[in-house]
């Protein structure tokens, strides 16, 4: 009976000692892990892990290895840190946009589209020249349209005045005397030569009608030239205009349909 009681006491004491040792070991391990946890740090060259060694660890030599514990995210997946500036998380790769860094230092060559320049000039005169970056042509186009527009309006106004005066002098109504507006108030109608005045008014009417029509035709011509200029300028944006020009003159034979004997001549070729 005594032996059985002693054996039970020994077993209980051994169990208590074993539990105490396990508790002490677990507390030490947790303290060590809390003092030396790995923290991911993002730098300009990549994502690295900042390692804070425990305070009781002595770094004797640079070659001393420190065991890193795996880093887990909130969902429990392992985060893998690589040398490049990319992050691999749960099978998905996130790579930063390096297009802007790749295009740095490159010069973009402007290549205008002839059809776009043509339609822009047709929509608004001068807009195609702006698209082709020929800004010095814009004052020429605008000045031509403004000048011709003013000339058209002025000639049309004078044509209306002389047409009305010619119509009044040729009718039989004495109350229509608009032609007297061309003379000072001191001039009397009875002192005027009606035949001479009729010819003068008719000639003036023809004169102003002619120049009004010329201004209108000129505006249409400037509009078409503006479109053609924008199209040709965009087409010849990268045309070689170097001074390296040459001309080759070589003898050549010309076949004629009416004669069996070929003709001889010279062939000129311009290289530019």
mmCIF file of C-alpha atoms in Angstrom:
data_model
loop_
_atom_site.group_PDB
_atom_site.id
_atom_site.type_symbol
_atom_site.label_atom_id
_atom_site.label_comp_id
_atom_site.label_asym_id
_atom_site.label_seq_id
_atom_site.Cartn_x
_atom_site.Cartn_y
_atom_site.Cartn_z
ATOM 1 C CA UNK A 1 0.000 0.000 0.000
ATOM 2 C CA UNK A 2 2.827 2.376 0.870
ATOM 3 C CA UNK A 3 4.708 1.523 -2.340
ATOM 4 C CA UNK A 4 1.638 2.270 -4.428
ATOM 5 C CA UNK A 5 1.125 5.643 -2.704
ATOM 6 C CA UNK A 6 4.770 6.610 -3.223
ATOM 7 C CA UNK A 7 4.620 5.693 -6.888
ATOM 8 C CA UNK A 8 1.565 7.917 -7.369
ATOM 9 C CA UNK A 9 3.330 10.829 -5.702
ATOM 10 C CA UNK A 10 6.396 10.424 -7.913
ATOM 11 C CA UNK A 11 4.263 10.317 -11.033
ATOM 12 C CA UNK A 12 2.393 13.496 -10.022
ATOM 13 C CA UNK A 13 5.622 15.365 -9.261
ATOM 14 C CA UNK A 14 7.122 14.328 -12.598
ATOM 15 C CA UNK A 15 4.047 15.548 -14.438
ATOM 16 C CA UNK A 16 4.122 18.929 -12.671
ATOM 17 C CA UNK A 17 7.833 19.382 -13.476
ATOM 18 C CA UNK A 18 7.262 18.484 -17.127
ATOM 19 C CA UNK A 19 4.434 21.032 -17.425
ATOM 20 C CA UNK A 20 6.580 23.747 -15.852
ATOM 21 C CA UNK A 21 9.400 23.073 -18.298
ATOM 22 C CA UNK A 22 6.999 23.257 -21.273
ATOM 23 C CA UNK A 23 5.584 26.575 -20.040
ATOM 24 C CA UNK A 24 9.057 28.043 -19.583
ATOM 25 C CA UNK A 25 10.160 26.924 -23.065
ATOM 26 C CA UNK A 26 7.042 28.355 -24.748
ATOM 27 C CA UNK A 27 7.436 31.720 -22.970
ATOM 28 C CA UNK A 28 11.079 31.982 -24.042
ATOM 29 C CA UNK A 29 10.269 31.122 -27.649
ATOM 30 C CA UNK A 30 7.487 33.717 -27.824
ATOM 31 C CA UNK A 31 9.739 36.398 -26.305
ATOM 32 C CA UNK A 32 12.453 35.624 -28.842
ATOM 33 C CA UNK A 33 10.019 35.753 -31.780
ATOM 34 C CA UNK A 34 8.580 39.096 -30.605
ATOM 35 C CA UNK A 35 12.012 40.719 -30.417
ATOM 36 C CA UNK A 36 13.211 39.511 -33.822
ATOM 37 C CA UNK A 37 10.205 39.717 -36.150
ATOM 38 C CA UNK A 38 10.733 40.431 -39.847
ATOM 39 C CA UNK A 39 9.076 43.548 -41.242
ATOM 40 C CA UNK A 40 8.804 44.123 -44.989
ATOM 41 C CA UNK A 41 10.274 47.479 -46.011
ATOM 42 C CA UNK A 42 9.838 48.998 -49.514
ATOM 43 C CA UNK A 43 12.882 50.780 -50.858
ATOM 44 C CA UNK A 44 13.692 52.449 -54.213
ATOM 45 C CA UNK A 45 15.379 49.273 -55.493
ATOM 46 C CA UNK A 46 12.870 46.696 -54.307
ATOM 47 C CA UNK A 47 11.000 45.217 -51.368
ATOM 48 C CA UNK A 48 13.242 43.928 -48.599
ATOM 49 C CA UNK A 49 12.717 42.654 -45.090
ATOM 50 C CA UNK A 50 13.883 44.656 -42.169
ATOM 51 C CA UNK A 51 15.392 42.276 -39.635
ATOM 52 C CA UNK A 52 15.595 43.408 -36.025
ATOM 53 C CA UNK A 53 17.757 40.936 -34.091
ATOM 54 C CA UNK A 54 16.912 40.269 -30.496
ATOM 55 C CA UNK A 55 18.665 42.333 -27.859
ATOM 56 C CA UNK A 56 20.364 39.328 -26.309
ATOM 57 C CA UNK A 57 21.858 38.115 -29.598
ATOM 58 C CA UNK A 58 25.538 38.932 -30.109
ATOM 59 C CA UNK A 59 26.532 39.521 -33.747
ATOM 60 C CA UNK A 60 30.068 38.242 -33.550
ATOM 61 C CA UNK A 61 30.921 38.208 -37.253
ATOM 62 C CA UNK A 62 29.231 39.464 -40.429
ATOM 63 C CA UNK A 63 28.810 35.877 -41.580
ATOM 64 C CA UNK A 64 26.536 34.999 -38.696
ATOM 65 C CA UNK A 65 23.272 33.718 -40.205
ATOM 66 C CA UNK A 66 19.972 34.821 -38.815
ATOM 67 C CA UNK A 67 17.025 32.518 -39.331
ATOM 68 C CA UNK A 68 14.035 34.361 -40.894
ATOM 69 C CA UNK A 69 10.550 33.309 -40.021
ATOM 70 C CA UNK A 70 7.920 33.244 -42.818
ATOM 71 C CA UNK A 71 5.709 36.341 -43.140
ATOM 72 C CA UNK A 72 1.989 35.734 -43.424
ATOM 73 C CA UNK A 73 -0.740 38.137 -44.497
ATOM 74 C CA UNK A 74 -4.200 38.482 -42.949
ATOM 75 C CA UNK A 75 -5.637 35.563 -44.931
ATOM 76 C CA UNK A 76 -2.755 33.275 -43.952
ATOM 77 C CA UNK A 77 -1.008 33.252 -47.367
ATOM 78 C CA UNK A 78 2.749 33.452 -47.473
ATOM 79 C CA UNK A 79 4.179 36.686 -48.869
ATOM 80 C CA UNK A 80 7.219 36.141 -51.038
ATOM 81 C CA UNK A 81 9.673 39.035 -51.402
ATOM 82 C CA UNK A 82 11.815 39.092 -54.539
ATOM 83 C CA UNK A 83 14.686 41.330 -55.570
ATOM 84 C CA UNK A 84 12.774 43.183 -58.302
ATOM 85 C CA UNK A 85 10.107 45.770 -57.608
ATOM 86 C CA UNK A 86 7.210 43.352 -57.898
ATOM 87 C CA UNK A 87 4.970 41.636 -55.394
ATOM 88 C CA UNK A 88 3.793 38.024 -55.700
ATOM 89 C CA UNK A 89 0.757 37.406 -53.535
ATOM 90 C CA UNK A 90 -1.341 34.221 -53.758
ATOM 91 C CA UNK A 91 -0.253 33.522 -57.326
ATOM 92 C CA UNK A 92 -0.900 37.074 -58.625
ATOM 93 C CA UNK A 93 1.988 39.290 -59.747
ATOM 94 C CA UNK A 94 1.818 43.076 -59.447
ATOM 95 C CA UNK A 95 4.498 44.821 -61.552
ATOM 96 C CA UNK A 96 4.860 48.619 -61.474
ATOM 97 C CA UNK A 97 4.283 50.608 -64.654
ATOM 98 C CA UNK A 98 7.680 51.221 -66.214
ATOM 99 C CA UNK A 99 6.412 52.662 -69.531
ATOM 100 C CA UNK A 100 7.077 56.207 -68.445
ATOM 101 C CA UNK A 101 10.604 55.332 -67.387
ATOM 102 C CA UNK A 102 11.237 53.500 -70.665
ATOM 103 C CA UNK A 103 10.052 56.423 -72.832
ATOM 104 C CA UNK A 104 12.253 58.921 -71.023
ATOM 105 C CA UNK A 105 14.888 60.381 -73.279
ATOM 106 C CA UNK A 106 13.113 59.440 -76.526
ATOM 107 C CA UNK A 107 12.169 62.184 -78.993
ATOM 108 C CA UNK A 108 8.746 61.830 -80.580
ATOM 109 C CA UNK A 109 8.806 62.495 -84.329
ATOM 110 C CA UNK A 110 5.748 64.439 -85.489
ATOM 111 C CA UNK A 111 4.144 62.763 -88.491
ATOM 112 C CA UNK A 112 1.030 64.674 -89.654
ATOM 113 C CA UNK A 113 -1.808 62.896 -91.425
ATOM 114 C CA UNK A 114 -2.535 64.516 -94.845
ATOM 115 C CA UNK A 115 -6.232 63.605 -94.814
ATOM 116 C CA UNK A 116 -6.740 64.990 -91.337
ATOM 117 C CA UNK A 117 -4.984 68.221 -92.278
ATOM 118 C CA UNK A 118 -7.165 68.502 -95.394
ATOM 119 C CA UNK A 119 -10.438 68.044 -93.502
ATOM 120 C CA UNK A 120 -9.373 70.459 -90.779
ATOM 121 C CA UNK A 121 -8.624 73.130 -93.393
ATOM 122 C CA UNK A 122 -11.953 72.455 -95.083
ATOM 123 C CA UNK A 123 -13.744 72.804 -91.766
ATOM 124 C CA UNK A 124 -12.007 76.039 -90.771
ATOM 125 C CA UNK A 125 -9.406 77.811 -92.981
ATOM 126 C CA UNK A 126 -6.078 77.943 -91.194
ATOM 127 C CA UNK A 127 -6.810 75.031 -88.858
ATOM 128 C CA UNK A 128 -4.905 72.588 -91.071
ATOM 129 C CA UNK A 129 -1.849 74.873 -91.012
ATOM 130 C CA UNK A 130 -1.989 74.881 -87.224
ATOM 131 C CA UNK A 131 -2.204 71.068 -87.233
ATOM 132 C CA UNK A 132 0.877 70.912 -89.505
ATOM 133 C CA UNK A 133 2.674 73.301 -87.116
ATOM 134 C CA UNK A 134 3.104 75.915 -89.843
ATOM 135 C CA UNK A 135 2.013 78.759 -87.656
ATOM 136 C CA UNK A 136 3.513 81.455 -89.889
ATOM 137 C CA UNK A 137 0.934 80.631 -92.577
ATOM 138 C CA UNK A 138 -2.010 81.391 -90.317
ATOM 139 C CA UNK A 139 -1.752 85.231 -90.599
ATOM 140 C CA UNK A 140 -1.574 84.913 -94.394
ATOM 141 C CA UNK A 141 -4.737 82.803 -94.599
ATOM 142 C CA UNK A 142 -6.656 84.916 -92.094
ATOM 143 C CA UNK A 143 -5.464 88.190 -93.668
ATOM 144 C CA UNK A 144 -6.513 87.037 -97.133
ATOM 145 C CA UNK A 145 -10.002 86.096 -95.966
ATOM 146 C CA UNK A 146 -10.458 89.299 -93.964
ATOM 147 C CA UNK A 147 -9.282 91.522 -96.826
ATOM 148 C CA UNK A 148 -11.355 89.776 -99.475
ATOM 149 C CA UNK A 149 -14.384 89.731 -97.188
ATOM 150 C CA UNK A 150 -14.109 93.468 -96.617
ATOM 151 C CA UNK A 151 -13.649 94.089 -100.363
ATOM 152 C CA UNK A 152 -16.692 91.988 -101.171
ATOM 153 C CA UNK A 153 -18.858 93.837 -98.651
ATOM 154 C CA UNK A 154 -17.684 97.295 -99.769
ATOM 155 C CA UNK A 155 -18.128 96.621 -103.492
ATOM 156 C CA UNK A 156 -21.528 95.095 -102.869
ATOM 157 C CA UNK A 157 -22.635 98.177 -100.911
ATOM 158 C CA UNK A 158 -21.454 100.541 -103.666
ATOM 159 C CA UNK A 159 -23.115 98.338 -106.269
ATOM 160 C CA UNK A 160 -26.413 98.637 -104.447
ATOM 161 C CA UNK A 161 -26.165 102.451 -104.287
ATOM 162 C CA UNK A 162 -25.319 102.876 -107.986
ATOM 163 C CA UNK A 163 -27.921 100.320 -109.057
ATOM 164 C CA UNK A 164 -30.607 102.213 -107.193
ATOM 165 C CA UNK A 165 -29.425 105.547 -108.639
ATOM 166 C CA UNK A 166 -29.398 104.156 -112.179
ATOM 167 C CA UNK A 167 -32.872 102.729 -111.713
ATOM 168 C CA UNK A 168 -34.188 106.062 -110.420
ATOM 169 C CA UNK A 169 -32.733 108.097 -113.254
ATOM 170 C CA UNK A 170 -34.111 105.789 -115.926
ATOM 171 C CA UNK A 171 -37.716 105.718 -114.666
ATOM 172 C CA UNK A 172 -40.322 108.399 -115.198
ATOM 173 C CA UNK A 173 -41.059 109.058 -111.519
ATOM 174 C CA UNK A 174 -39.832 112.568 -110.520
ATOM 175 C CA UNK A 175 -39.964 111.672 -106.811
ATOM 176 C CA UNK A 176 -37.168 109.077 -107.088
ATOM 177 C CA UNK A 177 -33.995 111.146 -106.965
ATOM 178 C CA UNK A 178 -31.481 108.968 -105.131
ATOM 179 C CA UNK A 179 -28.791 109.822 -107.720
ATOM 180 C CA UNK A 180 -28.652 113.373 -106.288
ATOM 181 C CA UNK A 181 -27.044 111.922 -103.147
ATOM 182 C CA UNK A 182 -23.755 111.660 -105.069
ATOM 183 C CA UNK A 183 -23.601 115.425 -105.499
ATOM 184 C CA UNK A 184 -23.368 118.308 -102.987
ATOM 185 C CA UNK A 185 -26.574 119.972 -101.914
ATOM 186 C CA UNK A 186 -25.652 123.135 -103.823
ATOM 187 C CA UNK A 187 -25.912 121.301 -107.170
ATOM 188 C CA UNK A 188 -29.286 121.577 -108.898
ATOM 189 C CA UNK A 189 -30.807 118.733 -110.870
ATOM 190 C CA UNK A 190 -31.597 121.028 -113.801
ATOM 191 C CA UNK A 191 -27.882 121.789 -114.226
ATOM 192 C CA UNK A 192 -26.973 118.111 -114.756
ATOM 193 C CA UNK A 193 -26.631 116.374 -118.077
ATOM 194 C CA UNK A 194 -29.017 113.431 -117.758
ATOM 195 C CA UNK A 195 -27.473 111.444 -120.589
ATOM 196 C CA UNK A 196 -23.951 111.783 -119.185
ATOM 197 C CA UNK A 197 -25.177 110.956 -115.679
ATOM 198 C CA UNK A 198 -27.011 107.864 -116.957
ATOM 199 C CA UNK A 199 -23.873 106.534 -118.671
ATOM 200 C CA UNK A 200 -21.744 107.242 -115.579
ATOM 201 C CA UNK A 201 -24.129 105.451 -113.259
ATOM 202 C CA UNK A 202 -24.312 102.463 -115.614
ATOM 203 C CA UNK A 203 -20.513 102.248 -115.832
ATOM 204 C CA UNK A 204 -20.152 102.495 -112.055
ATOM 205 C CA UNK A 205 -22.705 99.774 -111.565
ATOM 206 C CA UNK A 206 -20.827 97.490 -113.943
ATOM 207 C CA UNK A 207 -17.500 98.358 -112.282
ATOM 208 C CA UNK A 208 -18.564 97.508 -108.748
ATOM 209 C CA UNK A 209 -20.392 94.366 -109.826
ATOM 210 C CA UNK A 210 -17.236 93.139 -111.534
ATOM 211 C CA UNK A 211 -14.957 93.705 -108.546
ATOM 212 C CA UNK A 212 -17.478 92.247 -106.159
ATOM 213 C CA UNK A 213 -17.544 89.061 -108.212
ATOM 214 C CA UNK A 214 -13.732 89.049 -108.382
ATOM 215 C CA UNK A 215 -13.541 89.244 -104.585
ATOM 216 C CA UNK A 216 -15.988 86.360 -104.222
ATOM 217 C CA UNK A 217 -14.062 84.218 -106.721
ATOM 218 C CA UNK A 218 -10.813 85.092 -104.942
ATOM 219 C CA UNK A 219 -12.251 83.988 -101.601
ATOM 220 C CA UNK A 220 -13.211 80.635 -103.104
ATOM 221 C CA UNK A 221 -9.728 80.308 -104.626
ATOM 222 C CA UNK A 222 -8.038 81.112 -101.284
ATOM 223 C CA UNK A 223 -10.262 78.542 -99.582
ATOM 224 C CA UNK A 224 -9.231 75.830 -102.064
ATOM 225 C CA UNK A 225 -5.562 76.823 -101.917
ATOM 226 C CA UNK A 226 -5.742 76.656 -98.131
ATOM 227 C CA UNK A 227 -6.985 73.036 -98.343
ATOM 228 C CA UNK A 228 -4.410 72.008 -100.958
ATOM 229 C CA UNK A 229 -1.585 73.662 -99.018
ATOM 230 C CA UNK A 230 -2.477 71.801 -95.823
ATOM 231 C CA UNK A 231 -2.657 68.455 -97.663
ATOM 232 C CA UNK A 232 0.627 68.925 -99.564
ATOM 233 C CA UNK A 233 2.435 70.293 -96.520
ATOM 234 C CA UNK A 234 1.435 67.264 -94.444
ATOM 235 C CA UNK A 235 2.424 64.882 -97.259
ATOM 236 C CA UNK A 236 5.868 66.473 -97.649
ATOM 237 C CA UNK A 237 6.541 66.779 -93.918
ATOM 238 C CA UNK A 238 9.467 64.312 -94.151
ATOM 239 C CA UNK A 239 10.519 65.018 -97.730
ATOM 240 C CA UNK A 240 14.276 65.099 -98.252
ATOM 241 C CA UNK A 241 15.252 68.650 -99.186
ATOM 242 C CA UNK A 242 19.004 68.254 -98.837
ATOM 243 C CA UNK A 243 21.384 69.955 -101.250
ATOM 244 C CA UNK A 244 22.699 66.612 -102.569
ATOM 245 C CA UNK A 245 21.222 66.873 -106.065
ATOM 246 C CA UNK A 246 22.596 65.287 -109.227
ATOM 247 C CA UNK A 247 21.668 64.790 -112.879
ATOM 248 C CA UNK A 248 22.671 61.830 -115.046
ATOM 249 C CA UNK A 249 22.648 62.099 -118.836
ATOM 250 C CA UNK A 250 22.890 58.775 -120.679
ATOM 251 C CA UNK A 251 22.195 57.693 -124.265
ATOM 252 C CA UNK A 252 18.944 55.810 -124.794
ATOM 253 C CA UNK A 253 16.978 54.147 -127.589
ATOM 254 C CA UNK A 254 13.369 55.077 -128.233
ATOM 255 C CA UNK A 255 11.064 52.560 -129.865
ATOM 256 C CA UNK A 256 8.569 54.076 -132.294
ATOM 257 C CA UNK A 257 5.417 52.376 -133.493
ATOM 258 C CA UNK A 258 5.464 53.767 -137.026
ATOM 259 C CA UNK A 259 9.079 52.878 -137.753
ATOM 260 C CA UNK A 260 10.938 49.622 -137.378
ATOM 261 C CA UNK A 261 14.210 51.431 -136.805
ATOM 262 C CA UNK A 262 14.591 52.680 -133.214
ATOM 263 C CA UNK A 263 15.496 56.266 -132.553
ATOM 264 C CA UNK A 264 18.454 57.362 -130.503
ATOM 265 C CA UNK A 265 18.465 60.126 -127.945
ATOM 266 C CA UNK A 266 19.530 61.233 -124.484
ATOM 267 C CA UNK A 267 17.950 60.264 -121.192
ATOM 268 C CA UNK A 268 18.129 62.639 -118.217
ATOM 269 C CA UNK A 269 17.669 61.447 -114.658
ATOM 270 C CA UNK A 270 17.495 63.783 -111.650
ATOM 271 C CA UNK A 271 18.486 62.384 -108.273
ATOM 272 C CA UNK A 272 17.359 64.304 -105.191
#
